[in-house]
Each structure stands twice: as structure tokens, then as C-alpha cells.
Amino acid sequence: MMKLILVLLSVMLCMSSTGVSAFSPSFATAGTPVRSATLQFTTSSSPISTSTTLFGKKEARAEGNARKGKTERVKKVKDDVIEVEGTVIESLPNAMFRCTIDGAPETQEPVLATISGKIRKFFVKILVGDKVTIELSPYDLTRGRITFRKR
């Protein structure tokens, strides 16, 4: 009998200390966004109006759809790359090129650059002597990525 009372007391103590109630409504904390969707219904003669607040993936998708109609090209700014102009001096196997940086001293060694994904995707041909835009890695200034071929 004493064990049963002890078990019941410990169960009641655990339930009261956690503060979890299965049937009480949960409220959002200050750090979490509250998802809201309001629907307003009117009479059958006028249309149904809805207004929603989007979060997460749907919000990003809505921004992307709004950007689709624009004709200007917006390039994402990358903080960790150094963009320089250069000239291709040698073509190497596996889509690698040796390039010199325009305006650099003669003593500086050439940069070993590879083709970026978009140039590879659209089969842009790069020849020796072409002016190109190179993104250099801040970790290794002797390697880079060719991102644009001047016409």
C-alpha cells in the first residue's frame, strides 16, 4: 500500500513539474513566427476574398515568381571571391586554362583557372588570347574560375 501511494505521488509530481498539458492550447514563443491565414467569406453574389501570410519556402517561391517578369540580370554578390580581368595564355586538358591577370606585374605567375558551370552548360568556347573575367579564391590566389568571356 505504501509503494502504491509513493508511485502515485511521484507521478503527480512529475506531471506538475513538466507543465505539459495535452489539452491546453499552445502559444508561440517570442522567437518563432506565427503562421497566419485569414479567410473572409462574403455573400454568393460577390467573390470570396482571401489573404494569407507566407513563410519559408512558399515566401521564397513567391519572390522568385515576382522576379520572373524582369529582363535585367541580377548577379548574386559573393563576399569571399576576388573578381579580376585576365587573358588566356594557354589551354590545358580537362577545361583548365592558364591565365594572366591584366595590370599585374610580369613577375607574377599565371593563374590556373577552370570553367564555371554556366559556361560549361552553354558550351561557350574559350580560346587562347580571349579576355575573361576570373573569380579568384581568397585561400589560393593561384587558382580561379572563369565566369565570363568578353566578346
PDB file of C-alpha atoms in Angstrom:
ATOM      1  CA  MET A   1       0.000   0.000   0.000  1.00  0.00           C
ATOM      2  CA  MET A   2       2.845   2.353   0.823  1.00  0.00           C
ATOM      3  CA  LYS A   3       4.518   1.659  -2.547  1.00  0.00           C
ATOM      4  CA  LEU A   4       1.324   2.491  -4.405  1.00  0.00           C
ATOM      5  CA  ILE A   5       0.990   5.844  -2.622  1.00  0.00           C
ATOM      6  CA  LEU A   6       4.654   6.604  -3.296  1.00  0.00           C
ATOM      7  CA  VAL A   7       4.262   5.811  -7.019  1.00  0.00           C
ATOM      8  CA  LEU A   8       1.112   7.952  -7.291  1.00  0.00           C
ATOM      9  CA  LEU A   9       2.816  10.875  -5.566  1.00  0.00           C
ATOM     10  CA  SER A  10       5.863  10.631  -7.842  1.00  0.00           C
ATOM     11  CA  VAL A  11       3.657  10.514 -10.963  1.00  0.00           C
ATOM     12  CA  MET A  12       1.707  13.554  -9.827  1.00  0.00           C
ATOM     13  CA  LEU A  13       4.928  15.385  -9.045  1.00  0.00           C
ATOM     14  CA  CYS A  14       6.360  14.620 -12.498  1.00  0.00           C
ATOM     15  CA  MET A  15       3.209  15.757 -14.279  1.00  0.00           C
ATOM     16  CA  SER A  16       3.014  19.003 -12.347  1.00  0.00           C
ATOM     17  CA  SER A  17       6.724  19.833 -12.729  1.00  0.00           C
ATOM     18  CA  THR A  18       6.832  19.462 -16.548  1.00  0.00           C
ATOM     19  CA  GLY A  19       3.977  21.855 -17.126  1.00  0.00           C
ATOM     20  CA  VAL A  20       2.873  19.913 -20.209  1.00  0.00           C
ATOM     21  CA  SER A  21      -0.818  19.745 -20.751  1.00  0.00           C
ATOM     22  CA  ALA A  22      -2.118  17.835 -23.720  1.00  0.00           C
ATOM     23  CA  PHE A  23      -5.425  19.678 -23.916  1.00  0.00           C
ATOM     24  CA  SER A  24      -4.319  23.268 -23.435  1.00  0.00           C
ATOM     25  CA  PRO A  25      -3.725  25.480 -26.488  1.00  0.00           C
ATOM     26  CA  SER A  26      -0.089  26.006 -27.403  1.00  0.00           C
ATOM     27  CA  PHE A  27       1.166  29.546 -27.789  1.00  0.00           C
ATOM     28  CA  ALA A  28       4.149  30.547 -29.923  1.00  0.00           C
ATOM     29  CA  THR A  29       7.212  31.806 -28.120  1.00  0.00           C
ATOM     30  CA  ALA A  30       8.788  35.149 -28.915  1.00  0.00           C
ATOM     31  CA  GLY A  31      11.395  33.639 -31.297  1.00  0.00           C
ATOM     32  CA  THR A  32       9.103  31.563 -33.505  1.00  0.00           C
ATOM     33  CA  PRO A  33       6.998  33.093 -36.278  1.00  0.00           C
ATOM     34  CA  VAL A  34       3.274  32.580 -36.091  1.00  0.00           C
ATOM     35  CA  ARG A  35       1.693  31.231 -39.258  1.00  0.00           C
ATOM     36  CA  SER A  36      -1.482  33.048 -40.002  1.00  0.00           C
ATOM     37  CA  ALA A  37      -4.075  32.661 -42.680  1.00  0.00           C
ATOM     38  CA  THR A  38      -7.266  34.648 -42.661  1.00  0.00           C
ATOM     39  CA  LEU A  39     -10.229  33.834 -44.830  1.00  0.00           C
ATOM     40  CA  GLN A  40     -13.085  36.226 -45.386  1.00  0.00           C
ATOM     41  CA  PHE A  41     -16.296  34.886 -46.881  1.00  0.00           C
ATOM     42  CA  THR A  42     -18.972  37.142 -48.283  1.00  0.00           C
ATOM     43  CA  THR A  43     -22.342  36.533 -49.890  1.00  0.00           C
ATOM     44  CA  SER A  44     -22.712  34.371 -53.010  1.00  0.00           C
ATOM     45  CA  SER A  45     -23.087  37.409 -55.288  1.00  0.00           C
ATOM     46  CA  SER A  46     -19.565  38.701 -54.583  1.00  0.00           C
ATOM     47  CA  PRO A  47     -16.368  36.651 -54.874  1.00  0.00           C
ATOM     48  CA  ILE A  48     -14.517  35.056 -51.960  1.00  0.00           C
ATOM     49  CA  SER A  49     -11.532  37.088 -50.778  1.00  0.00           C
ATOM     50  CA  THR A  50      -8.579  35.512 -49.026  1.00  0.00           C
ATOM     51  CA  SER A  51      -5.414  36.957 -47.539  1.00  0.00           C
ATOM     52  CA  THR A  52      -2.534  34.845 -46.297  1.00  0.00           C
ATOM     53  CA  THR A  53       0.879  35.423 -44.840  1.00  0.00           C
ATOM     54  CA  LEU A  54       3.558  33.211 -46.357  1.00  0.00           C
ATOM     55  CA  PHE A  55       6.588  31.801 -44.550  1.00  0.00           C
ATOM     56  CA  GLY A  56       9.602  29.735 -45.547  1.00  0.00           C
ATOM     57  CA  LYS A  57       9.708  28.046 -48.949  1.00  0.00           C
ATOM     58  CA  LYS A  58       6.420  29.498 -50.138  1.00  0.00           C
ATOM     59  CA  GLU A  59       7.598  33.039 -49.391  1.00  0.00           C
ATOM     60  CA  ALA A  60      10.834  32.447 -51.331  1.00  0.00           C
ATOM     61  CA  ARG A  61       8.894  30.936 -54.227  1.00  0.00           C
ATOM     62  CA  ALA A  62       6.566  33.956 -54.333  1.00  0.00           C
ATOM     63  CA  GLU A  63       9.593  36.294 -54.505  1.00  0.00           C
ATOM     64  CA  GLY A  64      11.037  34.195 -57.323  1.00  0.00           C
ATOM     65  CA  ASN A  65       7.788  34.371 -59.282  1.00  0.00           C
ATOM     66  CA  ALA A  66       7.716  38.150 -58.903  1.00  0.00           C
ATOM     67  CA  ARG A  67      11.288  38.305 -60.254  1.00  0.00           C
ATOM     68  CA  LYS A  68      10.480  36.206 -63.368  1.00  0.00           C
ATOM     69  CA  GLY A  69       8.997  39.008 -65.468  1.00  0.00           C
ATOM     70  CA  LYS A  70      12.043  41.272 -65.129  1.00  0.00           C
ATOM     71  CA  THR A  71      14.529  41.375 -68.000  1.00  0.00           C
ATOM     72  CA  GLU A  72      17.575  42.686 -66.148  1.00  0.00           C
ATOM     73  CA  ARG A  73      20.094  40.156 -64.908  1.00  0.00           C
ATOM     74  CA  VAL A  74      20.798  40.312 -61.199  1.00  0.00           C
ATOM     75  CA  LYS A  75      24.064  38.667 -60.225  1.00  0.00           C
ATOM     76  CA  LYS A  76      24.404  37.401 -56.686  1.00  0.00           C
ATOM     77  CA  VAL A  77      27.182  39.167 -54.833  1.00  0.00           C
ATOM     78  CA  LYS A  78      29.705  36.791 -53.301  1.00  0.00           C
ATOM     79  CA  ASP A  79      31.731  38.186 -50.445  1.00  0.00           C
ATOM     80  CA  ASP A  80      34.532  35.637 -50.451  1.00  0.00           C
ATOM     81  CA  VAL A  81      35.748  35.855 -54.072  1.00  0.00           C
ATOM     82  CA  ILE A  82      38.050  38.303 -55.833  1.00  0.00           C
ATOM     83  CA  GLU A  83      36.962  39.181 -59.374  1.00  0.00           C
ATOM     84  CA  VAL A  84      39.713  40.195 -61.857  1.00  0.00           C
ATOM     85  CA  GLU A  85      40.104  40.602 -65.607  1.00  0.00           C
ATOM     86  CA  GLY A  86      42.592  38.393 -67.403  1.00  0.00           C
ATOM     87  CA  THR A  87      43.791  36.922 -70.690  1.00  0.00           C
ATOM     88  CA  VAL A  88      44.032  33.227 -71.546  1.00  0.00           C
ATOM     89  CA  ILE A  89      47.630  32.308 -72.435  1.00  0.00           C
ATOM     90  CA  GLU A  90      47.447  28.508 -72.520  1.00  0.00           C
ATOM     91  CA  SER A  91      44.756  25.869 -72.917  1.00  0.00           C
ATOM     92  CA  LEU A  92      45.177  22.738 -70.801  1.00  0.00           C
ATOM     93  CA  PRO A  93      43.289  19.419 -70.682  1.00  0.00           C
ATOM     94  CA  ASN A  94      40.081  18.977 -68.651  1.00  0.00           C
ATOM     95  CA  ALA A  95      38.790  22.508 -69.329  1.00  0.00           C
ATOM     96  CA  MET A  96      41.687  24.149 -67.481  1.00  0.00           C
ATOM     97  CA  PHE A  97      43.366  27.340 -68.653  1.00  0.00           C
ATOM     98  CA  ARG A  98      46.454  29.279 -67.663  1.00  0.00           C
ATOM     99  CA  CYS A  99      45.595  32.981 -67.499  1.00  0.00           C
ATOM    100  CA  THR A 100      47.479  36.184 -66.791  1.00  0.00           C
ATOM    101  CA  ILE A 101      45.858  38.939 -64.769  1.00  0.00           C
ATOM    102  CA  ASP A 102      45.604  42.277 -66.604  1.00  0.00           C
ATOM    103  CA  GLY A 103      47.591  45.014 -64.866  1.00  0.00           C
ATOM    104  CA  ALA A 104      49.664  42.581 -62.799  1.00  0.00           C
ATOM    105  CA  PRO A 105      53.473  42.764 -62.858  1.00  0.00           C
ATOM    106  CA  GLU A 106      55.420  40.427 -65.161  1.00  0.00           C
ATOM    107  CA  THR A 107      56.907  38.612 -62.169  1.00  0.00           C
ATOM    108  CA  GLN A 108      53.514  37.345 -61.014  1.00  0.00           C
ATOM    109  CA  GLU A 109      52.910  33.756 -62.028  1.00  0.00           C
ATOM    110  CA  PRO A 110      49.832  32.926 -64.151  1.00  0.00           C
ATOM    111  CA  VAL A 111      46.571  31.759 -62.614  1.00  0.00           C
ATOM    112  CA  LEU A 112      45.299  28.219 -63.215  1.00  0.00           C
ATOM    113  CA  ALA A 113      41.598  28.646 -63.975  1.00  0.00           C
ATOM    114  CA  THR A 114      38.759  26.258 -64.737  1.00  0.00           C
ATOM    115  CA  ILE A 115      35.440  26.934 -66.458  1.00  0.00           C
ATOM    116  CA  SER A 116      32.385  27.783 -64.365  1.00  0.00           C
ATOM    117  CA  GLY A 117      29.233  25.688 -64.579  1.00  0.00           C
ATOM    118  CA  LYS A 118      27.180  28.116 -66.683  1.00  0.00           C
ATOM    119  CA  ILE A 119      29.917  28.460 -69.308  1.00  0.00           C
ATOM    120  CA  ARG A 120      30.261  24.680 -69.397  1.00  0.00           C
ATOM    121  CA  LYS A 121      26.471  24.250 -69.630  1.00  0.00           C
ATOM    122  CA  PHE A 122      26.067  26.589 -72.605  1.00  0.00           C
ATOM    123  CA  PHE A 123      29.180  25.305 -74.439  1.00  0.00           C
ATOM    124  CA  VAL A 124      30.963  28.676 -74.541  1.00  0.00           C
ATOM    125  CA  LYS A 125      34.236  28.177 -76.374  1.00  0.00           C
ATOM    126  CA  ILE A 126      37.303  29.784 -74.807  1.00  0.00           C
ATOM    127  CA  LEU A 127      40.392  30.194 -76.960  1.00  0.00           C
ATOM    128  CA  VAL A 128      43.937  31.374 -76.302  1.00  0.00           C
ATOM    129  CA  GLY A 129      44.007  35.188 -76.320  1.00  0.00           C
ATOM    130  CA  ASP A 130      40.427  35.676 -75.090  1.00  0.00           C
ATOM    131  CA  LYS A 131      39.724  38.314 -72.442  1.00  0.00           C
ATOM    132  CA  VAL A 132      37.939  36.683 -69.498  1.00  0.00           C
ATOM    133  CA  THR A 133      36.629  37.514 -66.033  1.00  0.00           C
ATOM    134  CA  ILE A 134      38.188  35.311 -63.348  1.00  0.00           C
ATOM    135  CA  GLU A 135      36.996  34.755 -59.780  1.00  0.00           C
ATOM    136  CA  LEU A 136      39.981  34.061 -57.536  1.00  0.00           C
ATOM    137  CA  SER A 137      39.721  32.118 -54.317  1.00  0.00           C
ATOM    138  CA  PRO A 138      40.857  34.113 -51.271  1.00  0.00           C
ATOM    139  CA  TYR A 139      42.521  30.960 -49.945  1.00  0.00           C
ATOM    140  CA  ASP A 140      44.678  30.236 -53.004  1.00  0.00           C
ATOM    141  CA  LEU A 141      45.364  33.184 -55.314  1.00  0.00           C
ATOM    142  CA  THR A 142      46.932  30.923 -57.966  1.00  0.00           C
ATOM    143  CA  ARG A 143      43.612  29.178 -58.755  1.00  0.00           C
ATOM    144  CA  GLY A 144      40.412  30.607 -60.126  1.00  0.00           C
ATOM    145  CA  ARG A 145      37.190  30.123 -62.062  1.00  0.00           C
ATOM    146  CA  ILE A 146      36.425  31.690 -65.443  1.00  0.00           C
ATOM    147  CA  THR A 147      32.946  33.205 -65.155  1.00  0.00           C
ATOM    148  CA  PHE A 148      32.669  35.376 -68.271  1.00  0.00           C
ATOM    149  CA  ARG A 149      34.244  35.574 -71.744  1.00  0.00           C
ATOM    150  CA  LYS A 150      34.487  39.055 -73.271  1.00  0.00           C
ATOM    151  CA  ARG A 151      33.367  39.392 -76.881  1.00  0.00           C
TER     152      ARG A 151
END
